[in-house]
CSV table of C-alpha atoms in Angstrom, one decimal:
chain,number,residue,atom,x,y,z
A,1,MET,CA,0.0,0.1,-0.3
A,2,GLN,CA,3.0,2.5,1.0
A,3,ASP,CA,4.5,1.7,-2.2
A,4,LEU,CA,0.6,2.6,-4.0
A,5,LYS,CA,0.7,5.9,-2.0
A,6,MET,CA,3.8,7.2,-3.5
A,7,GLY,CA,3.5,6.5,-7.3
A,8,LYS,CA,5.8,3.3,-7.7
A,9,LYS,CA,4.5,0.2,-8.7
A,10,PRO,CA,4.4,-2.9,-7.3
A,11,VAL,CA,7.7,-5.2,-8.1
A,12,LYS,CA,6.4,-8.5,-9.6
A,13,ASN,CA,8.1,-11.8,-8.5
A,14,GLN,CA,11.1,-11.9,-10.3
A,15,LYS,CA,13.4,-15.1,-11.0
A,16,PRO,CA,16.3,-15.6,-10.5
A,17,ASN,CA,18.9,-14.9,-13.2
A,18,GLY,CA,21.1,-17.6,-14.3
A,19,LEU,CA,24.1,-16.3,-12.0
A,20,LYS,CA,22.2,-16.6,-8.8
A,21,HIS,CA,20.8,-19.7,-9.7
A,22,ILE,CA,24.2,-21.4,-10.1
A,23,LYS,CA,25.2,-19.8,-6.5
A,24,THR,CA,22.2,-21.2,-5.0
A,25,VAL,CA,23.4,-24.7,-6.5
A,26,VAL,CA,26.6,-24.3,-5.4
A,27,LEU,CA,25.8,-23.2,-2.1
A,28,LYS,CA,23.4,-26.1,-1.7
A,29,TYR,CA,26.1,-28.6,-1.9
A,30,LEU,CA,28.6,-27.2,-0.3
A,31,ASN,CA,28.0,-27.8,3.5
A,32,THR,CA,29.8,-30.6,4.7
A,33,ASP,CA,26.6,-32.9,5.4
A,34,LYS,CA,25.0,-32.3,2.1
A,35,LEU,CA,28.4,-33.0,0.6
A,36,LYS,CA,28.5,-36.3,2.4
A,37,GLN,CA,24.8,-37.2,1.1
A,38,VAL,CA,26.1,-36.5,-2.6
A,39,ILE,CA,30.0,-38.5,-2.4
A,40,LEU,CA,29.1,-41.5,-0.2
A,41,THR,CA,25.9,-42.1,-1.3
A,42,ASN,CA,23.9,-42.6,-4.4
A,43,LYS,CA,21.3,-40.3,-3.9
A,44,HIS,CA,23.0,-37.7,-6.3
A,45,LEU,CA,24.3,-39.1,-8.8
A,46,ASP,CA,22.8,-37.1,-11.2
A,47,VAL,CA,24.9,-34.1,-9.7
A,48,ILE,CA,27.7,-36.4,-9.8
A,49,SER,CA,27.3,-37.3,-13.6
A,50,VAL,CA,28.0,-33.6,-14.4
A,51,PHE,CA,30.6,-32.7,-12.6
A,52,LEU,CA,32.4,-35.4,-13.7
A,53,LEU,CA,31.5,-35.0,-17.6
A,54,ILE,CA,32.9,-31.3,-17.1
A,55,CYS,CA,36.0,-32.7,-15.3
A,56,GLU,CA,36.3,-35.2,-18.4
A,57,VAL,CA,36.5,-32.8,-20.6
A,58,ILE,CA,39.1,-30.4,-19.0
A,59,LEU,CA,41.3,-33.6,-18.0
A,60,GLY,CA,40.8,-34.6,-21.6
A,61,VAL,CA,42.1,-31.7,-23.5
A,62,LEU,CA,44.9,-31.3,-21.3
A,63,ILE,CA,46.2,-35.1,-21.9
A,64,ILE,CA,45.9,-34.5,-25.5
A,65,ASN,CA,48.0,-31.3,-25.9
A,66,ASN,CA,50.5,-32.9,-23.0
A,67,VAL,CA,50.6,-35.9,-23.2
A,68,LYS,CA,52.9,-37.4,-26.6
A,69,TYR,CA,50.1,-39.6,-28.8
A,70,THR,CA,51.6,-43.5,-29.2
A,71,GLU,CA,50.9,-44.9,-32.5
A,72,ILE,CA,50.0,-48.4,-32.3
A,73,ASP,CA,47.4,-49.5,-34.6
A,74,TRP,CA,45.7,-46.1,-36.3
A,75,LYS,CA,47.8,-46.4,-39.0
A,76,ALA,CA,47.2,-49.7,-40.0
A,77,TYR,CA,43.4,-48.6,-39.2
A,78,MET,CA,43.7,-46.3,-42.2
A,79,GLN,CA,45.9,-48.3,-44.4
A,80,GLU,CA,43.1,-51.2,-44.1
A,81,VAL,CA,40.0,-49.3,-44.6
A,82,GLU,CA,41.8,-47.2,-47.7
A,83,GLY,CA,42.3,-50.1,-49.5
A,84,PHE,CA,38.5,-51.0,-49.3
A,85,LEU,CA,37.9,-47.4,-50.2
A,86,ASN,CA,40.0,-47.9,-53.4
A,87,GLY,CA,37.9,-50.7,-54.6
A,88,THR,CA,39.1,-54.0,-52.7
A,89,LEU,CA,36.4,-55.9,-51.5
A,90,ASP,CA,38.2,-59.1,-50.8
A,91,TYR,CA,39.0,-59.3,-47.5
A,92,GLY,CA,41.9,-61.4,-47.9
A,93,GLU,CA,43.2,-58.3,-49.5
A,94,LEU,CA,42.6,-55.7,-47.0
A,95,LYS,CA,46.0,-55.2,-45.3
A,96,GLY,CA,48.1,-52.8,-42.9
A,97,ASP,CA,51.2,-52.6,-41.1
A,98,THR,CA,50.2,-55.1,-38.6
A,99,GLY,CA,49.0,-57.6,-40.8
A,100,PRO,CA,45.4,-58.5,-42.4
A,101,LEU,CA,42.3,-56.6,-41.2
A,102,VAL,CA,40.3,-59.2,-39.1
A,103,TYR,CA,37.4,-56.9,-37.6
A,104,PRO,CA,33.8,-57.1,-39.2
A,105,GLY,CA,32.4,-54.9,-41.9
A,106,GLY,CA,31.5,-52.2,-39.4
A,107,PHE,CA,34.4,-51.4,-38.6
A,108,VAL,CA,35.2,-50.8,-41.9
A,109,TYR,CA,32.8,-48.2,-42.6
A,110,LEU,CA,33.1,-46.2,-39.4
A,111,PHE,CA,36.7,-46.3,-39.9
A,112,SER,CA,36.2,-45.1,-43.4
A,113,LEU,CA,34.7,-42.2,-42.0
A,114,LEU,CA,36.9,-41.1,-39.7
A,115,TYR,CA,39.2,-41.6,-42.6
A,116,PHE,CA,37.8,-38.8,-44.4
A,117,LEU,CA,37.1,-36.3,-41.1
A,118,THR,CA,40.6,-36.7,-40.3
A,119,ASP,CA,42.4,-36.0,-43.9
A,120,ARG,CA,43.1,-39.6,-44.6
A,121,GLY,CA,43.9,-40.4,-40.9
A,122,SER,CA,46.8,-37.8,-41.2
A,123,ASP,CA,45.3,-35.6,-38.7
A,124,ILE,CA,46.0,-36.7,-35.7
A,125,ARG,CA,45.1,-34.2,-33.0
A,126,LEU,CA,41.8,-34.2,-34.5
A,127,ALA,CA,40.9,-38.0,-34.6
A,128,GLN,CA,42.1,-37.5,-30.9
A,129,TYR,CA,39.6,-34.8,-29.9
A,130,LEU,CA,37.2,-37.5,-31.8
A,131,TYR,CA,38.2,-39.8,-29.2
A,132,LEU,CA,37.3,-37.6,-26.8
A,133,VAL,CA,33.9,-37.4,-27.4
A,134,PHE,CA,33.9,-40.9,-27.8
A,135,TYR,CA,35.0,-41.3,-24.2
A,136,LEU,CA,32.1,-38.6,-23.0
A,137,VAL,CA,29.4,-40.6,-24.8
A,138,LEU,CA,31.0,-44.0,-23.3
A,139,LEU,CA,30.7,-42.2,-19.6
A,140,GLN,CA,27.3,-40.7,-20.2
A,141,LEU,CA,25.8,-43.9,-21.3
A,142,VAL,CA,27.6,-45.6,-18.2
A,143,PHE,CA,26.5,-42.9,-15.5
A,144,ARG,CA,22.8,-43.5,-17.2
A,145,ILE,CA,22.6,-47.1,-16.2
A,146,TYR,CA,24.6,-46.6,-12.8
A,147,ARG,CA,21.9,-43.7,-12.0
A,148,LYS,CA,19.1,-46.2,-12.9
A,149,SER,CA,20.2,-49.1,-10.6
A,150,LYS,CA,21.3,-47.0,-7.9
A,151,LYS,CA,23.9,-49.7,-6.8
A,152,VAL,CA,26.9,-48.1,-6.3
A,153,PRO,CA,28.0,-45.0,-4.3
A,154,ALA,CA,29.2,-41.4,-5.9
A,155,TYR,CA,32.6,-41.6,-4.7
A,156,CYS,CA,33.0,-45.2,-7.1
A,157,LEU,CA,32.2,-43.3,-9.9
A,158,ILE,CA,34.8,-40.6,-9.2
A,159,ILE,CA,36.9,-43.2,-8.5
A,160,ILE,CA,37.0,-44.8,-11.9
A,161,CYS,CA,37.2,-41.6,-13.9
A,162,PHE,CA,40.0,-40.1,-11.8
A,163,THR,CA,42.2,-42.8,-11.4
A,164,THR,CA,42.5,-45.3,-14.4
A,165,TYR,CA,45.5,-43.8,-16.7
A,166,ARG,CA,45.1,-47.1,-18.8
A,167,ILE,CA,41.3,-46.5,-20.3
A,168,HIS,CA,42.4,-42.4,-20.9
A,169,SER,CA,45.2,-43.6,-22.5
A,170,LEU,CA,43.1,-46.2,-25.0
A,171,PHE,CA,41.0,-43.7,-25.9
A,172,VAL,CA,43.0,-40.1,-26.5
A,173,LEU,CA,46.6,-41.4,-26.7
A,174,ARG,CA,46.2,-45.2,-28.5
A,175,LEU,CA,42.8,-44.3,-30.7
A,176,PHE,CA,42.0,-48.3,-30.8
A,177,ASN,CA,38.6,-49.6,-31.8
A,178,ASP,CA,37.6,-51.2,-28.8
A,179,PRO,CA,36.3,-48.7,-27.4
A,180,ILE,CA,33.8,-48.0,-30.1
A,181,ALA,CA,32.4,-51.3,-30.2
A,182,VAL,CA,31.7,-51.0,-25.9
A,183,ILE,CA,30.3,-47.4,-26.9
A,184,LEU,CA,27.6,-49.5,-29.1
A,185,PHE,CA,27.0,-51.8,-26.8
A,186,TYR,CA,26.5,-49.6,-23.9
A,187,THR,CA,23.8,-48.0,-26.5
A,188,SER,CA,22.1,-51.1,-26.6
A,189,LEU,CA,22.0,-52.1,-23.1
A,190,ASN,CA,20.3,-48.5,-22.5
A,191,LEU,CA,18.1,-49.3,-25.1
A,192,MET,CA,17.0,-52.6,-24.6
A,193,LEU,CA,16.6,-50.9,-21.1
A,194,ASP,CA,13.8,-48.7,-22.1
A,195,ASP,CA,12.4,-51.3,-23.7
A,196,LYS,CA,13.5,-50.8,-27.5
A,197,TRP,CA,14.2,-54.3,-28.1
A,198,SER,CA,14.3,-53.8,-31.8
A,199,LEU,CA,16.7,-50.8,-32.0
A,200,GLY,CA,18.6,-52.5,-29.0
A,201,SER,CA,19.4,-55.8,-30.9
A,202,ILE,CA,20.4,-53.6,-34.3
A,203,ILE,CA,22.7,-51.4,-32.4
A,204,PHE,CA,24.2,-54.6,-30.6
A,205,SER,CA,24.5,-56.2,-34.0
A,206,LEU,CA,26.7,-52.8,-35.1
A,207,ALA,CA,28.6,-53.4,-32.2
A,208,VAL,CA,29.5,-57.0,-33.2
A,209,SER,CA,29.7,-55.9,-36.8
A,210,VAL,CA,33.0,-53.1,-34.9
A,211,LYS,CA,35.0,-56.2,-32.7
A,212,MET,CA,33.6,-59.5,-32.4
A,213,ASN,CA,34.7,-59.2,-28.5
A,214,ILE,CA,30.9,-57.9,-28.1
A,215,LEU,CA,29.8,-61.5,-28.5
A,216,LEU,CA,30.9,-62.3,-25.4
A,217,TYR,CA,27.4,-60.7,-24.1
A,218,SER,CA,25.7,-63.1,-26.4
A,219,PRO,CA,24.9,-65.9,-24.1
A,220,ALA,CA,23.0,-63.4,-21.8
A,221,LEU,CA,21.3,-61.4,-24.5
A,222,LEU,CA,19.8,-64.7,-25.5
A,223,LEU,CA,18.6,-65.6,-22.2
A,224,ALA,CA,17.4,-62.0,-21.8
A,225,TYR,CA,14.8,-62.3,-25.1
A,226,LEU,CA,13.8,-65.7,-24.1
A,227,ASN,CA,12.9,-65.0,-20.7
A,228,ILE,CA,11.5,-61.4,-21.2
A,229,LEU,CA,9.9,-61.3,-24.9
A,230,GLY,CA,9.2,-65.4,-25.3
A,231,LEU,CA,10.2,-67.5,-28.1
A,232,LYS,CA,8.4,-65.8,-30.9
A,233,LYS,CA,9.5,-62.3,-30.3
A,234,THR,CA,13.1,-64.3,-29.4
A,235,ILE,CA,13.3,-65.4,-33.0
A,236,PHE,CA,12.6,-62.1,-34.1
A,237,GLN,CA,15.1,-60.4,-32.6
A,238,LEU,CA,17.9,-63.0,-33.6
A,239,LEU,CA,16.8,-62.7,-37.2
A,240,ILE,CA,17.3,-59.1,-36.8
A,241,CYS,CA,21.1,-59.0,-35.4
A,242,ALA,CA,21.7,-62.0,-38.3
A,243,PHE,CA,20.2,-59.4,-41.1
A,244,ILE,CA,22.0,-56.7,-39.9
A,245,GLN,CA,25.1,-59.0,-39.8
A,246,VAL,CA,24.3,-60.1,-43.5
A,247,ILE,CA,23.4,-56.3,-44.7
A,248,ILE,CA,26.9,-55.0,-43.5
A,249,GLY,CA,29.1,-58.0,-44.8
A,250,LEU,CA,26.8,-57.8,-48.4
A,251,PRO,CA,29.6,-56.6,-50.5
A,252,PHE,CA,32.3,-58.4,-49.1
A,253,LEU,CA,30.3,-61.7,-48.7
A,254,LEU,CA,29.3,-61.4,-52.6
A,255,ASN,CA,33.0,-61.0,-53.3
A,256,ASN,CA,35.0,-63.8,-51.4
A,257,PRO,CA,32.5,-65.3,-48.5
A,258,TYR,CA,35.1,-67.5,-47.1
A,259,SER,CA,37.9,-64.4,-46.9
A,260,TYR,CA,35.8,-62.6,-45.2
A,261,ILE,CA,34.0,-64.6,-42.4
A,262,LYS,CA,37.6,-66.3,-42.1
A,263,GLY,CA,39.3,-62.6,-41.9
A,264,SER,CA,36.4,-61.2,-39.5
A,265,PHE,CA,35.0,-63.6,-37.4
A,266,ASP,CA,38.4,-66.0,-36.8
A,267,LEU,CA,37.6,-67.4,-33.7
A,268,GLY,CA,40.9,-69.9,-33.6
A,269,ARG,CA,43.0,-66.8,-33.8
A,270,VAL,CA,46.5,-67.3,-31.9
A,271,PHE,CA,47.6,-64.0,-30.1
A,272,LEU,CA,51.2,-62.9,-29.7
A,273,TYR,CA,52.3,-64.2,-26.2
A,274,GLN,CA,54.3,-61.0,-25.8
A,275,TRP,CA,50.9,-59.0,-25.2
A,276,THR,CA,49.1,-61.1,-23.0
A,277,VAL,CA,48.5,-59.5,-19.7
A,278,ASN,CA,46.4,-62.4,-18.0
A,279,TRP,CA,48.6,-65.3,-19.1
A,280,ARG,CA,52.0,-64.3,-18.5
A,281,PHE,CA,52.4,-66.6,-15.6
A,282,LEU,CA,52.3,-69.4,-18.4
A,283,PRO,CA,55.2,-70.9,-20.2
A,284,GLU,CA,54.9,-69.6,-23.7
A,285,TYR,CA,54.8,-73.4,-25.2
A,286,ILE,CA,51.3,-74.0,-23.0
A,287,PHE,CA,50.1,-70.7,-23.6
A,288,LEU,CA,50.3,-71.4,-27.9
A,289,ASN,CA,49.4,-75.1,-27.2
A,290,ARG,CA,45.5,-75.7,-28.6
A,291,TRP,CA,44.7,-77.7,-25.9
A,292,PHE,CA,45.0,-74.5,-23.8
A,293,HIS,CA,42.8,-72.6,-25.8
A,294,LEU,CA,40.5,-75.9,-26.0
A,295,PHE,CA,40.5,-75.9,-22.3
A,296,LEU,CA,39.4,-72.4,-21.9
A,297,LEU,CA,36.5,-72.8,-24.2
A,298,VAL,CA,35.7,-76.1,-21.6
A,299,VAL,CA,35.7,-73.9,-18.9
A,300,HIS,CA,33.8,-70.8,-20.4
A,301,ILE,CA,31.1,-72.9,-21.5
A,302,SER,CA,31.3,-74.6,-18.1
A,303,LEU,CA,30.6,-71.6,-16.2
A,304,ILE,CA,28.2,-70.0,-18.3
A,305,CYS,CA,26.5,-73.3,-16.9
A,306,LEU,CA,26.9,-72.8,-13.8
A,307,PHE,CA,25.3,-69.4,-14.1
A,308,LEU,CA,22.5,-70.2,-16.1
A,309,LYS,CA,20.0,-71.1,-13.4
A,310,ILE,CA,21.2,-67.8,-11.8
A,311,ILE,CA,20.9,-65.8,-14.8
A,312,ASN,CA,17.4,-67.0,-15.7
A,313,LYS,CA,15.9,-66.5,-12.2
A,314,TYR,CA,17.5,-62.6,-12.6
A,315,PHE,CA,15.9,-62.1,-15.8
A,316,ASN,CA,12.5,-64.0,-14.8
A,317,THR,CA,11.9,-61.7,-11.8
A,318,TYR,CA,12.8,-58.7,-14.3
A,319,ALA,CA,10.1,-59.7,-16.5
A,320,ARG,CA,7.8,-59.9,-13.9
A,321,LEU,CA,8.1,-56.8,-12.3
A,322,LYS,CA,8.1,-54.9,-15.6
A,323,ASN,CA,4.5,-55.8,-15.7
A,324,ILE,CA,3.7,-55.2,-12.4
A,325,GLN,CA,5.4,-51.7,-13.4
A,326,SER,CA,3.2,-51.6,-16.3
A,327,GLY,CA,0.2,-52.4,-14.5
A,328,VAL,CA,0.8,-49.8,-11.7
A,329,LYS,CA,1.8,-47.2,-14.1
A,330,ASN,CA,-1.6,-47.4,-15.9
A,331,GLN,CA,-3.8,-47.5,-12.8
A,332,LEU,CA,-2.0,-44.1,-11.2
A,333,LYS,CA,-2.3,-42.5,-14.8
A,334,LYS,CA,-5.5,-41.3,-13.7
A,335,LYS,CA,-4.2,-39.9,-10.4
A,336,SER,CA,-1.2,-38.0,-12.0
A,337,ALA,CA,1.4,-39.7,-9.5
A,338,HIS,CA,4.3,-41.6,-10.1
A,339,VAL,CA,6.3,-45.1,-9.5
A,340,ASN,CA,9.9,-45.3,-9.6
A,341,MET,CA,11.2,-48.9,-9.9
A,342,ASP,CA,14.1,-48.1,-12.0
A,343,SER,CA,16.4,-49.9,-9.4
A,344,MET,CA,15.0,-53.2,-10.6
A,345,VAL,CA,17.3,-52.9,-13.5
A,346,GLN,CA,19.9,-53.9,-11.3
A,347,LEU,CA,18.3,-57.7,-12.2
A,348,PHE,CA,18.9,-56.8,-15.9
A,349,LEU,CA,22.8,-55.8,-15.8
A,350,PHE,CA,23.8,-58.9,-13.6
A,351,PRO,CA,23.6,-61.4,-16.3
A,352,PHE,CA,24.8,-59.2,-18.8
A,353,PHE,CA,28.0,-58.0,-16.8
A,354,VAL,CA,28.7,-61.6,-15.5
A,355,VAL,CA,28.6,-63.5,-18.7
A,356,ASN,CA,31.3,-61.2,-20.1
A,357,PHE,CA,33.2,-61.2,-16.6
A,358,ILE,CA,33.3,-64.5,-17.2
A,359,GLY,CA,34.1,-64.1,-20.7
A,360,ILE,CA,37.1,-61.9,-19.6
A,361,ILE,CA,38.6,-64.8,-17.4
A,362,CYS,CA,38.3,-67.0,-20.0
A,363,SER,CA,39.9,-65.4,-22.7
A,364,ARG,CA,42.8,-66.9,-24.4
A,365,SER,CA,44.7,-63.6,-24.1
A,366,LEU,CA,43.9,-60.1,-22.8
A,367,HIS,CA,45.8,-57.2,-24.4
A,368,TYR,CA,46.0,-53.9,-22.6
A,369,GLN,CA,43.4,-52.3,-24.9
A,370,PHE,CA,41.1,-55.1,-24.2
A,371,TYR,CA,40.4,-53.6,-20.6
A,372,VAL,CA,37.5,-51.1,-21.6
A,373,TRP,CA,35.6,-54.3,-22.7
A,374,TYR,CA,35.0,-54.4,-18.9
A,375,TYR,CA,36.5,-51.6,-17.0
A,376,HIS,CA,33.0,-49.9,-16.4
A,377,SER,CA,30.9,-52.9,-15.6
A,378,ILE,CA,34.0,-54.0,-12.5
A,379,PRO,CA,32.3,-51.5,-10.0
A,380,TYR,CA,29.0,-52.9,-10.4
A,381,LEU,CA,29.9,-56.3,-10.2
A,382,LEU,CA,31.9,-55.6,-7.2
A,383,TRP,CA,29.4,-53.9,-5.3
A,384,CYS,CA,27.1,-57.2,-6.2
A,385,CYS,CA,30.2,-58.9,-4.1
A,386,ASN,CA,29.1,-59.2,0.1
A,387,PHE,CA,32.7,-57.7,0.5
A,388,SER,CA,33.7,-54.6,2.8
A,389,ALA,CA,34.2,-51.0,1.3
A,390,ILE,CA,37.2,-51.2,2.0
A,391,SER,CA,37.9,-54.9,-0.3
A,392,ARG,CA,36.1,-53.7,-3.1
A,393,LEU,CA,38.0,-50.8,-3.5
A,394,THR,CA,41.3,-52.7,-2.8
A,395,LEU,CA,40.6,-55.3,-5.7
A,396,LEU,CA,39.5,-52.4,-8.2
A,397,GLY,CA,42.8,-50.8,-7.4
A,398,VAL,CA,44.5,-53.8,-7.3
A,399,ILE,CA,42.8,-54.7,-11.0
A,400,GLU,CA,43.6,-51.4,-12.0
A,401,LEU,CA,47.4,-51.8,-10.9
A,402,CYS,CA,48.0,-55.0,-12.8
A,403,TRP,CA,46.8,-53.1,-16.0
A,404,ASN,CA,49.1,-50.4,-16.0
A,405,ILE,CA,52.0,-53.1,-15.4
A,406,TYR,CA,53.9,-53.1,-18.8
A,407,PRO,CA,55.2,-55.5,-20.0
A,408,SER,CA,53.3,-57.6,-17.5
A,409,THR,CA,54.9,-60.0,-15.4
A,410,ASP,CA,53.9,-63.2,-13.4
A,411,ILE,CA,53.1,-61.7,-10.5
A,412,SER,CA,51.0,-59.0,-12.0
A,413,SER,CA,49.0,-62.0,-14.1
A,414,MET,CA,48.7,-64.2,-11.7
A,415,VAL,CA,47.6,-61.5,-9.4
A,416,LEU,CA,45.1,-60.2,-11.7
A,417,LEU,CA,43.6,-64.0,-12.1
A,418,GLY,CA,43.1,-63.9,-8.4
A,419,SER,CA,41.4,-60.9,-7.8
A,420,HIS,CA,39.1,-62.0,-11.0
A,421,LEU,CA,38.1,-64.9,-9.4
A,422,MET,CA,37.9,-63.8,-6.0
A,423,ILE,CA,35.2,-61.4,-7.3
A,424,LEU,CA,33.6,-64.4,-9.5
A,425,ILE,CA,33.4,-66.7,-6.6
A,426,SER,CA,31.8,-64.1,-4.6
A,427,LEU,CA,28.9,-63.5,-7.3
A,428,TYR,CA,28.5,-67.0,-7.2
A,429,ILE,CA,27.3,-67.3,-4.2
A,430,LYS,CA,25.2,-64.2,-4.1
A,431,GLY,CA,23.4,-65.6,-7.0
A,432,LYS,CA,22.6,-68.1,-5.1
A,433,ASN,CA,21.7,-67.2,-1.9
A,434,SER,CA,19.6,-64.3,-3.8
A,435,ILE,CA,17.6,-67.3,-5.3
A,436,ALA,CA,17.3,-69.3,-1.7
A,437,ASP,CA,15.9,-66.2,-0.4
A,438,SER,CA,12.9,-65.9,-3.1
A,439,LYS,CA,12.4,-69.1,-2.6
A,440,ASN,CA,11.9,-68.9,1.7
A,441,ASN,CA,10.0,-66.0,1.0
């Protein structure tokens, strides 16, 4: 009233400007109690995710501009796709300095695009920045999964971002193709969590077409199809995966099908002993012996069978909860209410990450770039184990240390295998106990 008497216009409620809003948010999280809640729990993973992505942009730029790039496979990749771009469709004729092309057709198309973007592969700095973008995309996909599952505390995500030299190196200092295949896999996993199964199957098949290691997830994918979608829809999804592979490989299959299949899907490929990270403690003659490779295959299949009941139970429970969620949401639509059952995605993730982890343990040889195959799933697996927080972080640190010892040693390879087996045994016990608890309830 006083303002009206003096001829002043009443002041309307104004929204705070951008700077004031940022200040408000910062002050909100700067007090000690709030920081502890943010870092020690999984309640604010969205805030931590944004913070980590910003930090990773800065860190990535610093690495690119201050750490020397190391040429390993990039030049060979460019030579291999250059042959394709010059008209060669016989896979046996596509070669680089490191030998013949051993990746499927998706690799050829993707790296042909990078070939053009980087001036025939000569602009290494641009390639590094492109890989920095790839790394940020991967992190966002991984963070989204962790935000939905609410499985690990925020400090774990901070640790896996800031304590891994090897992963940063694989992206921006080495330019391997492995990270791109992993990005496509995590994209497909996110799509399947959103019930976009057909698109997820397309992307999964594309991931396989970049590098064959993604097939390590295939037992879990098949069981997910069967338990969640049923037999008819499973067949349809498998046809989608197969169709993508045929379309991608068609130019090469029409030219020389044997050469393409043998070159890109060679399950009998023998790796060099000098690069092995996991079996260094074995004599070279055993490492190269085909009976050792057969032994690993038998162990791999046996472990999948051992976990089969657990995996089926997890997927079956996930499917039932999805149906319940759908029914509850339909009932609450008219009431404008919301039900959040995101944490049930733990039942979906566990089989995928465990099956891949089994494949890692039973791999004939793990090279340094293969670390990205499972690195971002290690925290999830550790937090599924009945370990203390200190034990989990210790195992995380020990595995990271083993992957950063170059060249690998007898001790580092034995410690790595031992750490993997400790986690696998704990995961099996956890899964069996979960089944027993569900029966008792």
